[in-house]
Coordinates of C-alpha atoms and ligand atoms in Angstrom, one line a residue:
K202 CA 116.5 176.2 81.1
I203 CA 120.1 176.1 80.0
A204 CA 121.0 178.4 82.8
Q205 CA 120.0 175.8 85.2
E206 CA 122.4 173.3 83.9
S207 CA 125.7 175.3 83.2
A208 CA 127.6 177.7 85.4
T209 CA 128.7 180.0 82.6
A210 CA 125.2 180.2 81.1
R211 CA 123.9 181.2 84.5
K212 CA 126.4 183.9 84.7
R213 CA 125.5 185.2 81.3
W214 CA 121.8 185.1 82.1
K215 CA 122.5 187.2 85.3
L216 CA 124.3 189.7 83.2
A217 CA 121.6 189.9 80.7
K218 CA 119.0 190.4 83.4
E219 CA 121.0 193.0 84.9
L220 CA 121.4 194.9 81.5
V221 CA 117.7 194.8 81.0
L222 CA 117.1 196.2 84.4
R223 CA 119.5 199.0 83.6
K224 CA 118.0 199.8 80.4
L225 CA 114.8 200.6 82.3
N226 CA 116.9 202.6 84.6
V227 CA 119.1 204.8 82.6
R228 CA 117.6 208.1 83.0
T229 CA 120.2 210.6 82.4
E230 CA 123.8 210.9 80.8
R231 CA 125.2 210.7 84.3
F232 CA 123.8 207.2 84.8
R233 CA 125.1 206.1 81.4
R234 CA 128.5 207.3 82.2
A235 CA 128.5 205.6 85.7
Y236 CA 127.4 202.3 84.2
S237 CA 130.1 202.4 81.5
Q238 CA 132.8 203.1 84.1
I239 CA 131.5 200.2 86.3
D240 CA 131.4 197.9 83.2
K241 CA 135.1 198.8 82.5
E242 CA 136.0 198.1 86.1
R243 CA 134.2 194.8 86.0
A244 CA 135.9 193.8 82.7
L245 CA 139.3 194.7 84.3
Q246 CA 138.4 192.4 87.3
L247 CA 137.3 189.5 85.1
D248 CA 140.5 189.8 83.2
K249 CA 142.6 189.6 86.3
D250 CA 140.8 186.5 87.5
K251 CA 137.4 185.0 87.9
L252 CA 136.0 186.7 91.0
T253 CA 138.1 185.2 93.6
L254 CA 138.9 186.9 96.9
S255 CA 142.4 187.6 96.0
G256 CA 141.3 189.1 92.8
I257 CA 139.2 191.6 94.5
V258 CA 142.0 192.4 96.8
S259 CA 144.4 192.9 94.0
R260 CA 142.1 195.4 92.3
A261 CA 143.3 197.8 95.0
A262 CA 146.3 198.7 92.8
E263 CA 143.9 200.2 90.3
N264 CA 144.0 203.9 89.4
R265 CA 141.1 204.8 91.5
P266 CA 142.1 207.4 94.1
Q267 CA 142.6 205.9 97.7
R268 CA 140.8 207.3 100.6
P269 CA 142.5 209.3 103.3
M270 CA 143.6 206.7 106.0
L271 CA 142.6 206.6 109.6
E272 CA 144.4 204.5 112.1
V273 CA 143.1 204.0 115.6
A274 CA 145.3 203.0 118.4
F275 CA 144.6 202.3 122.1
K276 CA 147.0 202.5 125.0
G277 CA 145.8 201.1 128.2
L278 CA 142.2 202.2 127.7
T279 CA 139.9 201.7 130.6
L280 CA 136.2 202.8 130.6
S281 CA 134.1 202.4 133.7
I282 CA 130.8 203.6 135.1
G283 CA 130.9 204.0 138.8
K284 CA 132.7 200.9 140.1
K285 CA 131.9 198.8 137.2
K286 CA 134.6 198.4 134.6
L287 CA 133.2 198.0 131.1
L288 CA 136.6 197.9 129.2
Q289 CA 139.9 197.2 130.8
C290 CA 143.4 197.9 129.6
V291 CA 142.7 197.7 126.0
T292 CA 145.9 198.1 124.0
G293 CA 146.1 197.5 120.3
K294 CA 145.2 199.2 117.2
L295 CA 142.9 199.0 114.1
S296 CA 144.7 199.5 110.9
P297 CA 143.6 201.0 107.6
G298 CA 143.0 198.6 104.8
R299 CA 142.1 195.7 107.2
I300 CA 138.9 194.3 108.4
T301 CA 138.7 193.5 112.0
A302 CA 136.3 191.1 113.5
I303 CA 135.3 191.7 117.2
M304 CA 133.9 188.8 119.0
G305 CA 133.1 187.7 122.5
P306 CA 130.2 186.5 124.6
S307 CA 127.2 188.8 124.8
G308 CA 127.6 191.3 127.5
A309 CA 131.5 191.3 127.2
G310 CA 131.6 194.9 126.1
K311 CA 131.7 194.7 122.3
T312 CA 129.3 197.6 121.8
T313 CA 131.3 199.6 124.5
F314 CA 134.4 198.9 122.5
L315 CA 132.8 200.3 119.3
N316 CA 131.7 203.4 121.3
A317 CA 135.3 203.9 122.4
V318 CA 136.5 203.6 118.7
L319 CA 133.9 206.2 117.8
G320 CA 134.9 208.4 120.5
K321 CA 131.5 208.3 122.2
T322 CA 132.9 208.1 125.7
S323 CA 131.2 211.0 127.3
G324 CA 129.2 209.0 129.9
Y325 CA 132.1 207.0 131.1
K326 CA 135.1 207.6 133.3
K327 CA 138.1 207.2 130.9
D328 CA 141.7 206.2 131.5
G329 CA 144.3 205.6 129.0
L330 CA 144.8 207.0 125.4
V331 CA 143.1 206.8 122.1
L332 CA 145.4 207.8 119.2
V333 CA 144.2 208.8 115.9
N334 CA 147.0 208.4 113.2
G335 CA 149.5 208.5 116.0
K336 CA 148.1 211.7 117.5
S337 CA 146.0 211.9 120.6
G338 CA 142.8 213.8 119.6
S339 CA 139.1 213.5 119.7
M340 CA 137.5 211.0 117.2
Q341 CA 134.5 213.3 117.1
S342 CA 136.4 215.8 114.9
Y343 CA 136.7 213.1 112.1
K344 CA 133.0 212.4 112.3
K345 CA 132.5 213.3 108.8
I346 CA 134.6 210.5 107.5
I347 CA 133.6 207.8 110.0
G348 CA 130.6 205.7 109.0
F349 CA 128.8 203.9 111.9
V350 CA 126.3 201.2 111.0
P351 CA 124.0 200.7 114.0
Q352 CA 122.7 197.3 115.1
D353 CA 119.1 198.0 114.2
D354 CA 118.1 198.8 110.7
I355 CA 117.4 202.6 110.9
V356 CA 116.4 203.4 107.5
H357 CA 113.6 205.4 105.9
G358 CA 110.7 203.0 105.2
N359 CA 108.8 205.2 102.8
L360 CA 111.6 205.8 100.5
T361 CA 113.1 203.5 97.9
V362 CA 116.4 201.7 98.2
E363 CA 118.0 204.1 95.8
E364 CA 116.5 207.2 97.4
N365 CA 117.8 206.2 100.9
L366 CA 121.4 205.8 99.6
W367 CA 121.3 208.8 97.3
F368 CA 120.3 211.2 100.1
S369 CA 123.0 209.9 102.4
G370 CA 125.5 210.4 99.5
C371 CA 124.3 213.9 98.8
C372 CA 124.5 215.2 102.2
R373 CA 127.7 213.5 103.4
L374 CA 130.1 213.5 100.4
S375 CA 132.4 216.4 99.8
K376 CA 130.6 219.4 98.4
S377 CA 133.2 219.9 95.7
M378 CA 132.4 216.5 94.2
S379 CA 130.5 216.5 90.9
K380 CA 127.1 215.0 90.6
A381 CA 128.6 212.5 88.1
D382 CA 131.0 211.2 90.7
K383 CA 128.4 210.8 93.2
V384 CA 126.3 208.8 90.8
L385 CA 129.2 206.6 90.1
I386 CA 129.8 206.0 93.8
L387 CA 126.1 205.2 94.3
E388 CA 126.1 202.7 91.5
R389 CA 129.2 201.1 92.7
V390 CA 127.7 200.6 96.2
I391 CA 124.4 199.2 94.8
G392 CA 126.4 196.9 92.6
S393 CA 128.8 195.6 95.4
L394 CA 125.8 195.1 97.8
G395 CA 123.7 193.3 95.2
L396 CA 120.9 195.8 95.5
Q397 CA 120.4 196.1 91.8
E398 CA 117.1 194.3 91.6
I399 CA 115.4 196.0 94.4
R400 CA 116.7 199.4 93.9
N401 CA 113.3 201.0 93.2
S402 CA 111.4 199.1 95.7
L403 CA 110.1 200.9 98.9
V404 CA 112.1 199.8 101.9
G405 CA 108.9 199.4 103.9
T406 CA 108.3 199.4 107.7
V407 CA 107.3 196.8 110.3
E408 CA 103.7 197.5 109.5
K409 CA 104.0 197.7 105.8
R410 CA 106.3 195.2 104.5
G411 CA 108.7 196.2 101.8
I412 CA 112.1 194.5 100.9
S413 CA 113.3 191.4 103.0
G414 CA 115.1 191.7 106.2
G415 CA 118.5 190.7 104.8
Q416 CA 118.1 193.2 102.0
R417 CA 117.2 196.0 104.5
K418 CA 120.3 195.1 106.5
R419 CA 122.4 195.6 103.3
V420 CA 120.7 199.0 102.8
N421 CA 121.6 199.9 106.3
V422 CA 125.3 199.3 105.6
G423 CA 125.1 200.8 102.1
I424 CA 123.8 204.1 103.6
E425 CA 127.3 204.4 105.3
M426 CA 129.2 203.1 102.4
V427 CA 128.0 205.8 99.9
M428 CA 129.7 208.4 102.0
E429 CA 133.1 207.0 101.4
P430 CA 134.2 206.7 104.9
S431 CA 137.7 206.2 106.1
L432 CA 136.7 204.3 109.2
L433 CA 133.7 201.9 108.8
I434 CA 132.3 200.6 112.0
L435 CA 129.5 198.0 112.0
D436 CA 127.6 196.5 115.0
E437 CA 126.5 193.0 114.0
P438 CA 125.9 193.5 110.4
T439 CA 125.6 189.8 109.7
T440 CA 123.3 188.8 112.3
G441 CA 120.2 187.3 110.7
L442 CA 121.7 187.0 107.3
D443 CA 122.1 183.8 105.5
S444 CA 125.4 182.5 104.6
A445 CA 125.4 183.7 100.9
S446 CA 124.2 187.3 101.9
S447 CA 126.8 187.5 104.6
Q448 CA 129.5 186.5 102.3
Q449 CA 128.3 189.1 99.7
L450 CA 128.3 191.7 102.4
L451 CA 131.9 190.8 103.4
R452 CA 133.0 190.9 99.9
A453 CA 131.8 194.4 99.7
L454 CA 133.6 195.3 102.9
R455 CA 136.7 193.6 101.6
H456 CA 136.3 195.8 98.5
E457 CA 136.2 198.9 100.8
A458 CA 139.2 197.8 102.7
S459 CA 141.1 197.4 99.5
Q460 CA 140.8 201.1 99.2
G461 CA 142.3 201.8 102.4
V462 CA 139.2 201.9 104.6
N463 CA 139.6 200.8 108.2
V464 CA 136.8 198.4 108.7
C465 CA 135.8 197.0 112.2
A466 CA 132.7 194.8 112.7
V467 CA 131.2 193.0 115.6
I468 CA 130.0 189.5 114.4
H469 CA 128.4 186.6 115.9
Q470 CA 129.0 183.0 114.9
P471 CA 130.6 183.4 111.6
S472 CA 131.0 180.4 109.4
Y473 CA 134.5 179.2 108.9
T474 CA 134.8 180.8 105.4
L475 CA 133.4 184.1 106.6
F476 CA 135.8 184.1 109.5
N477 CA 138.7 183.7 107.2
M478 CA 137.6 186.7 105.1
F479 CA 138.6 188.9 108.0
D480 CA 142.2 190.2 108.5
D481 CA 142.3 190.9 112.3
F482 CA 140.5 189.3 115.2
V483 CA 139.7 190.9 118.6
L484 CA 138.5 188.5 121.2
L485 CA 136.9 190.2 124.2
A486 CA 136.3 188.4 127.6
R487 CA 133.8 189.4 130.2
G488 CA 134.5 192.6 131.8
G489 CA 135.9 194.1 128.6
L490 CA 139.3 192.4 128.7
I491 CA 141.1 191.5 125.6
A492 CA 142.0 187.9 125.2
Y493 CA 143.4 188.2 121.8
H494 CA 144.0 191.1 119.3
G495 CA 146.0 190.3 116.2
P496 CA 145.9 188.7 112.7
I497 CA 143.5 185.9 112.1
S498 CA 146.3 183.8 110.6
E499 CA 148.0 183.7 114.0
V500 CA 145.0 183.0 116.3
E501 CA 145.4 179.2 116.2
N502 CA 149.1 179.4 116.7
Y503 CA 148.8 181.6 119.8
F504 CA 146.0 179.4 121.4
S505 CA 147.7 176.2 120.6
G506 CA 150.8 177.7 122.3
L507 CA 148.8 177.9 125.4
G508 CA 147.7 174.3 125.0
I509 CA 144.2 175.1 123.6
K510 CA 143.7 173.0 120.5
V511 CA 140.5 173.4 118.4
P512 CA 138.9 170.0 118.0
D513 CA 138.0 168.8 114.5
R514 CA 134.7 170.0 113.2
E515 CA 134.7 173.0 115.6
N516 CA 134.8 176.5 114.3
P517 CA 137.8 178.2 115.9
P518 CA 136.1 181.5 117.0
D519 CA 133.2 179.7 118.5
Y520 CA 135.4 177.3 120.4
Y521 CA 137.4 180.2 121.9
I522 CA 134.3 181.8 123.1
D523 CA 133.1 178.5 124.7
I524 CA 136.4 178.3 126.4
L525 CA 136.1 181.7 127.7
E526 CA 132.5 181.1 129.0
G527 CA 133.7 177.8 130.5
I528 CA 131.3 175.7 128.4
A529 CA 134.0 173.8 126.6
K530 CA 136.6 172.2 129.0
T531 CA 140.1 172.0 128.1
K532 CA 143.5 171.5 129.9
M533 CA 145.7 174.3 129.4
R534 CA 149.5 174.4 130.0
G535 CA 150.7 175.1 133.5
H536 CA 148.2 176.2 136.2
A537 CA 146.4 178.5 133.8
T538 CA 142.7 178.4 133.6
P539 CA 140.4 180.0 131.0
K540 CA 139.9 183.1 133.3
H541 CA 143.5 183.8 133.1
L542 CA 143.4 184.3 129.3
P543 CA 143.2 188.0 129.3
L544 CA 146.3 188.1 131.8
L545 CA 148.2 185.7 129.5
W546 CA 147.6 188.0 126.6
I547 CA 148.9 191.0 128.6
L548 CA 152.0 189.0 129.5
H549 CA 152.3 187.6 126.0
N550 CA 152.7 191.2 124.7
G551 CA 154.7 192.6 127.6
Y552 CA 152.0 195.1 128.6
E553 CA 152.0 196.4 132.2
V554 CA 149.9 194.1 134.5
P555 CA 147.2 196.1 136.2
E556 CA 147.0 195.9 140.0
D557 CA 143.9 193.9 140.4
M558 CA 145.4 191.1 138.3
Q559 CA 148.6 190.8 140.3
K560 CA 147.0 188.0 142.5
D561 CA 146.3 185.9 139.4
L562 CA 149.8 186.6 138.3
E563 CA 151.2 184.7 141.3
E564 CA 149.1 181.7 140.6
I565 CA 150.4 181.1 137.1
N566 CA 153.9 182.3 137.8
M567 CA 155.6 179.2 137.0
M568 CA 155.0 179.1 133.3
H569 CA 158.0 180.9 131.9
E570 CA 157.8 179.1 128.6
L571 CA 154.7 181.1 127.8
Y572 CA 156.5 184.3 127.5
T573 CA 158.8 183.0 124.9
V574 CA 155.9 181.9 122.8
G575 CA 155.0 185.5 122.5
S576 CA 158.3 187.0 121.9
I577 CA 159.0 185.5 118.5
T578 CA 155.7 186.7 117.0
R579 CA 156.2 190.1 118.6
E580 CA 159.5 190.7 117.0
L581 CA 158.2 189.8 113.7
S582 CA 155.3 191.9 114.0
S583 CA 157.1 195.0 115.1
V584 CA 159.1 195.1 112.0
E585 CA 155.8 194.9 110.1
Q586 CA 154.3 197.4 112.3
T587 CA 156.9 200.2 111.7
K588 CA 156.6 199.5 108.0
S589 CA 152.9 200.1 107.9
K590 CA 153.1 202.9 110.3
D591 CA 155.4 204.8 108.1
S592 CA 153.2 204.3 105.2
V593 CA 150.2 205.5 107.1
H594 CA 151.9 208.5 108.5
Q595 CA 153.2 209.4 105.2
N596 CA 149.7 209.1 103.6
V597 CA 148.3 211.2 106.4
S598 CA 150.7 214.1 106.0
Q599 CA 150.0 214.2 102.3
R600 CA 146.3 214.2 102.7
N601 CA 145.7 216.0 105.8
D602 CA 143.3 218.3 104.0
L603 CA 141.1 215.4 103.0
L604 CA 140.7 214.4 106.7
N605 CA 138.4 217.4 107.2
R606 CA 136.0 217.0 104.5
K607 CA 133.7 219.9 103.7
T608 CA 130.1 218.5 103.4
P609 CA 127.3 220.6 101.8
G610 CA 126.2 223.6 103.9
V611 CA 123.0 224.1 105.6
L612 CA 121.3 225.6 102.5
A613 CA 122.3 222.9 100.2
Q614 CA 121.1 220.2 102.8
Y615 CA 117.9 222.0 103.1
R616 CA 117.3 221.6 99.4
Y617 CA 118.0 217.8 99.7
Y618 CA 115.9 217.4 102.8
L619 CA 113.0 219.5 101.1
G620 CA 112.9 217.0 98.2
R621 CA 113.0 214.0 100.4
V622 CA 110.2 215.3 102.8
A623 CA 108.0 216.2 99.9
K624 CA 108.3 212.7 98.5
Q625 CA 107.6 211.1 101.9
R626 CA 104.6 213.4 102.3
L627 CA 103.1 212.4 98.9
R628 CA 103.5 208.8 99.8
E629 CA 101.5 209.4 102.9
A630 CA 98.7 210.9 100.8
T631 CA 95.9 208.7 102.3
Q632 CA 96.9 209.8 105.8
Q633 CA 96.6 213.4 104.6
A634 CA 93.2 212.8 103.0
V635 CA 91.9 211.3 106.2
D636 CA 93.1 214.4 108.2
Y637 CA 91.1 216.6 105.8
L638 CA 88.0 214.4 105.9
I639 CA 87.9 214.5 109.7
L640 CA 88.3 218.3 109.6
C641 CA 85.3 218.5 107.2
I642 CA 83.1 216.3 109.4
A643 CA 84.1 218.4 112.4
G644 CA 83.1 221.4 110.6
I645 CA 79.7 219.9 109.6
C646 CA 79.0 218.8 113.3
I647 CA 80.0 222.0 115.0
G648 CA 78.3 224.1 112.4
T649 CA 74.9 222.3 112.8
I650 CA 74.8 221.8 116.6
T651 CA 75.6 225.5 117.4
K652 CA 73.1 228.3 116.5
V653 CA 74.0 231.8 116.0
N654 CA 71.7 234.2 117.8
D655 CA 71.7 237.9 118.9
D656 CA 72.6 237.2 122.5
T657 CA 75.8 235.2 122.2
L658 CA 76.8 236.1 118.6
G659 CA 77.8 232.3 118.2
A660 CA 80.4 232.2 120.9
A661 CA 79.8 228.5 121.5
S662 CA 80.4 227.5 118.0
Y663 CA 83.9 229.3 118.1
G664 CA 84.7 227.6 121.6
Y665 CA 84.1 224.2 119.9
T666 CA 86.0 225.1 116.8
I667 CA 89.0 226.1 118.9
I668 CA 89.0 222.9 120.7
A669 CA 88.4 220.7 117.5
V670 CA 90.8 222.3 115.4
S671 CA 93.5 222.6 118.0
L672 CA 93.3 218.9 118.9
L673 CA 93.2 217.7 115.2
C674 CA 96.1 219.9 114.1
Q675 CA 98.1 219.1 117.1
L676 CA 97.9 215.5 116.5
A677 CA 99.1 215.9 112.8
A678 CA 101.9 218.1 114.0
L679 CA 103.1 215.4 116.4
R680 CA 103.3 213.0 113.5
S681 CA 105.6 215.3 111.8
F682 CA 108.7 214.5 113.9
S683 CA 108.0 211.7 116.3
P684 CA 108.0 208.7 113.9
E685 CA 111.4 209.6 112.6
R686 CA 113.2 210.1 115.8
L687 CA 115.7 207.3 115.3
Q688 CA 116.5 208.1 111.7
Y689 CA 117.0 211.8 112.8
W690 CA 119.4 210.8 115.6
R691 CA 121.3 208.6 113.1
E692 CA 121.7 211.4 110.6
R693 CA 122.6 213.9 113.3
E694 CA 125.3 211.6 114.7
S695 CA 126.8 211.5 111.2
G696 CA 127.2 215.2 111.1
M697 CA 124.0 216.2 109.0
S698 CA 122.4 219.4 109.8
S699 CA 119.6 219.6 112.3
V700 CA 118.6 223.1 111.3
A701 CA 118.1 222.0 107.6
Y702 CA 116.1 219.0 108.7
F703 CA 113.8 221.1 110.9
L704 CA 113.4 223.9 108.3
A705 CA 112.6 221.3 105.5
R706 CA 109.9 219.7 107.6
D707 CA 108.5 223.1 108.7
T708 CA 108.3 224.3 105.1
I709 CA 106.4 221.4 103.8
D710 CA 104.0 221.6 106.9
H711 CA 103.3 225.2 106.0
F712 CA 101.3 223.9 103.1
N713 CA 99.0 222.2 105.7
T714 CA 98.9 225.2 107.9
V715 CA 97.4 227.2 105.0
V716 CA 95.1 224.5 103.7
K717 CA 93.6 223.2 106.9
P718 CA 91.6 226.3 107.8
I719 CA 90.1 226.4 104.3
V720 CA 89.2 222.7 104.6
F721 CA 87.5 223.3 107.9
L722 CA 85.8 226.5 107.0
S723 CA 84.4 225.0 103.7
T724 CA 81.9 223.0 105.8
F725 CA 81.7 225.0 108.9
Y726 CA 80.9 228.4 107.3
F727 CA 78.2 226.9 105.2
F728 CA 76.4 225.1 108.0
N729 CA 76.9 227.7 110.8
N730 CA 76.5 230.8 108.7
P731 CA 78.3 233.2 111.1
R732 CA 78.0 237.0 110.8
S733 CA 81.8 237.7 110.4
T734 CA 83.3 237.5 107.1
L735 CA 84.8 234.5 105.5
R736 CA 88.1 236.3 105.4
D737 CA 88.2 237.1 109.0
N738 CA 87.4 233.6 110.0
Y739 CA 90.2 232.3 107.8
L740 CA 92.8 234.7 109.2
V741 CA 91.9 233.8 112.8
L742 CA 91.9 230.0 112.2
L743 CA 95.2 230.4 110.3
A744 CA 96.8 232.0 113.3
L745 CA 95.3 229.3 115.5
V746 CA 96.6 226.4 113.4
Y747 CA 100.1 228.0 113.1
C748 CA 100.4 228.4 116.9
V749 CA 99.1 224.9 117.6
T750 CA 101.6 223.4 115.1
G751 CA 104.4 225.1 116.9
I752 CA 103.3 223.7 120.2
G753 CA 102.9 220.3 118.6
Y754 CA 106.5 220.5 117.3
T755 CA 107.8 221.3 120.8
L756 CA 106.1 218.4 122.4
A757 CA 107.0 215.9 119.7
I758 CA 110.7 217.0 119.9
W759 CA 110.9 216.8 123.7
F760 CA 108.7 213.7 124.5
E761 CA 108.1 210.3 123.2
L762 CA 105.1 209.9 120.9
G763 CA 102.7 208.5 123.6
L764 CA 103.6 211.0 126.1
A765 CA 103.4 213.9 123.6
Q766 CA 99.9 212.9 122.6
L767 CA 98.9 212.8 126.2
Ligands
ADP874 N1 125.7 202.9 130.0 C1 126.0 201.8 130.7 N2 125.6 201.8 132.1 C2 125.8 200.7 132.9 N3 126.3 199.5 132.3 C3 126.5 199.4 131.0 C4 126.5 200.6 130.2 N4 126.7 200.2 128.9 C5 126.9 198.9 128.9 N5 126.9 198.6 130.2 C6 127.3 197.1 130.7 O1 128.6 196.8 130.1 C7 128.5 195.3 129.7 C8 128.9 195.4 128.2 O2 127.9 195.8 127.4 P1 127.9 195.8 125.8 O3 129.1 196.5 125.4 O4 126.6 196.3 125.4 O5 128.0 194.3 125.5 P2 128.0 193.5 124.2 O6 129.3 192.8 124.1 O7 126.9 192.5 124.3 O8 127.8 194.4 123.0 C9 127.0 194.8 129.9 O9 127.2 194.2 131.2 C10 126.3 196.1 130.2 O10 125.3 195.8 131.1
MG875 MG1 126.4 194.7 121.5

């Protein structure tokens, strides 16, 4: 009751609740150590100031080791498919320790831009350069320290929140890291994403509801945060979240950035507060053209220099997108129209004007004053740039070994996978029981309708047995891989081992291969009473189930679930 009235009491009540939750949770010495470390960190932070944004940023100076830094720069990057250009003349860079917001109308090429950052450009025709830490090289070779949060929540529904995060951390953190440190990282992520209260709840699926949509979204982000990435890329992480959850998520991202992580997120319609929590802003116009790429603090300056003033009670980013889309009308300086914005940005920075824009250039040629708007900020920022560049490159040369992180090998991952798959299987126990029940019933039916006599020696009963057991085991084998395709792809993209995954699933399924013939024979042998021995029957059926499971795997891996069943 008191907590409802006073803010400090509320804070204390929250802390007390958390402590109780933890008491239930402290299982091992490691967790206790992690908690005491986190408490120390929190006390330090409270000392510094009362949970303001600048307070979180200032914590960067703490003694915690910084991550290796990854800077991504583009020079005249153009991606196209056939004649269609998806990204054009992208020049700029994403710096470590900063959060970049990418915005633009839908279909502008934001996801394509992220793919370019990730180095997934294999399907496109590519011009221009992508530089990583000042060197041209493939982003894919840094895959183990890049976290990509996909737009859809691809999480394991039948694992708890904590298990989801823990698994990702185990398989993707450096193998030389001690378990205690991994626990500490896990606890930090759970704390900063506010998942403490639901850490032991099953995530759930569309059919079987678990945690709420917003919470699931945060788990989706957490999966990438626990592997301590140097570059964190998020596709619409705040879509569908309420304002409070979005801010919490951004605070967690800010915290990451304070450790030198390069964060880059596509967002839609951020609130004004949320927008100001970002450092840099990339505005994409249709056709993958950059209309602005620079610090948030200078956006309004730049656009007002072009004669675009944000009206009162309008959110700047939304207004700029409306202008780009031609929904909001404004009078710009000179003869420029909104469609010239990308060109103006190119001129502003003194980049080379591509050929197909030369015509537009003539239209707006009279506005010389625009170029001078740019040159001032450019000079300023070039000083800053060299400064930050130096620090980045210094950092890189010191920690080059950290850039190629050694994650656990196939064997270690196999162990982690084995534990996970076993857990998942136990939670699907009813499904398993139903499978066995159907086999029993099939055994009874086939056993009673076919008769063993001297002429046929019971050939018909074996014919039916092969059909029934093959079909039933095949369907079960399909279920082994198909429903987890998306999760599998996500894990594979992030550098986890496919071999370990397959072997772990296969190992657990061997239990079924051994048990299923017994289940079937337990009724069939009794009702049919064939002349061959039980042992021979078992061995033949075991071979059958083994083969059929293999075929089931192949089909499940190559085809969609529906097609595979067919
Ligand atoms: N693989 C592709 N083949 C053809 N067109 C594509 C491909 N990927 C994206 N596009 C097109 O590029 C444009 C930008 O797409 P996208 O980057 O997904 O936009 P958004 O900004 O909404 O994320 C869209 O018009 C889309 O149709
Ligand atoms: Mg998109």
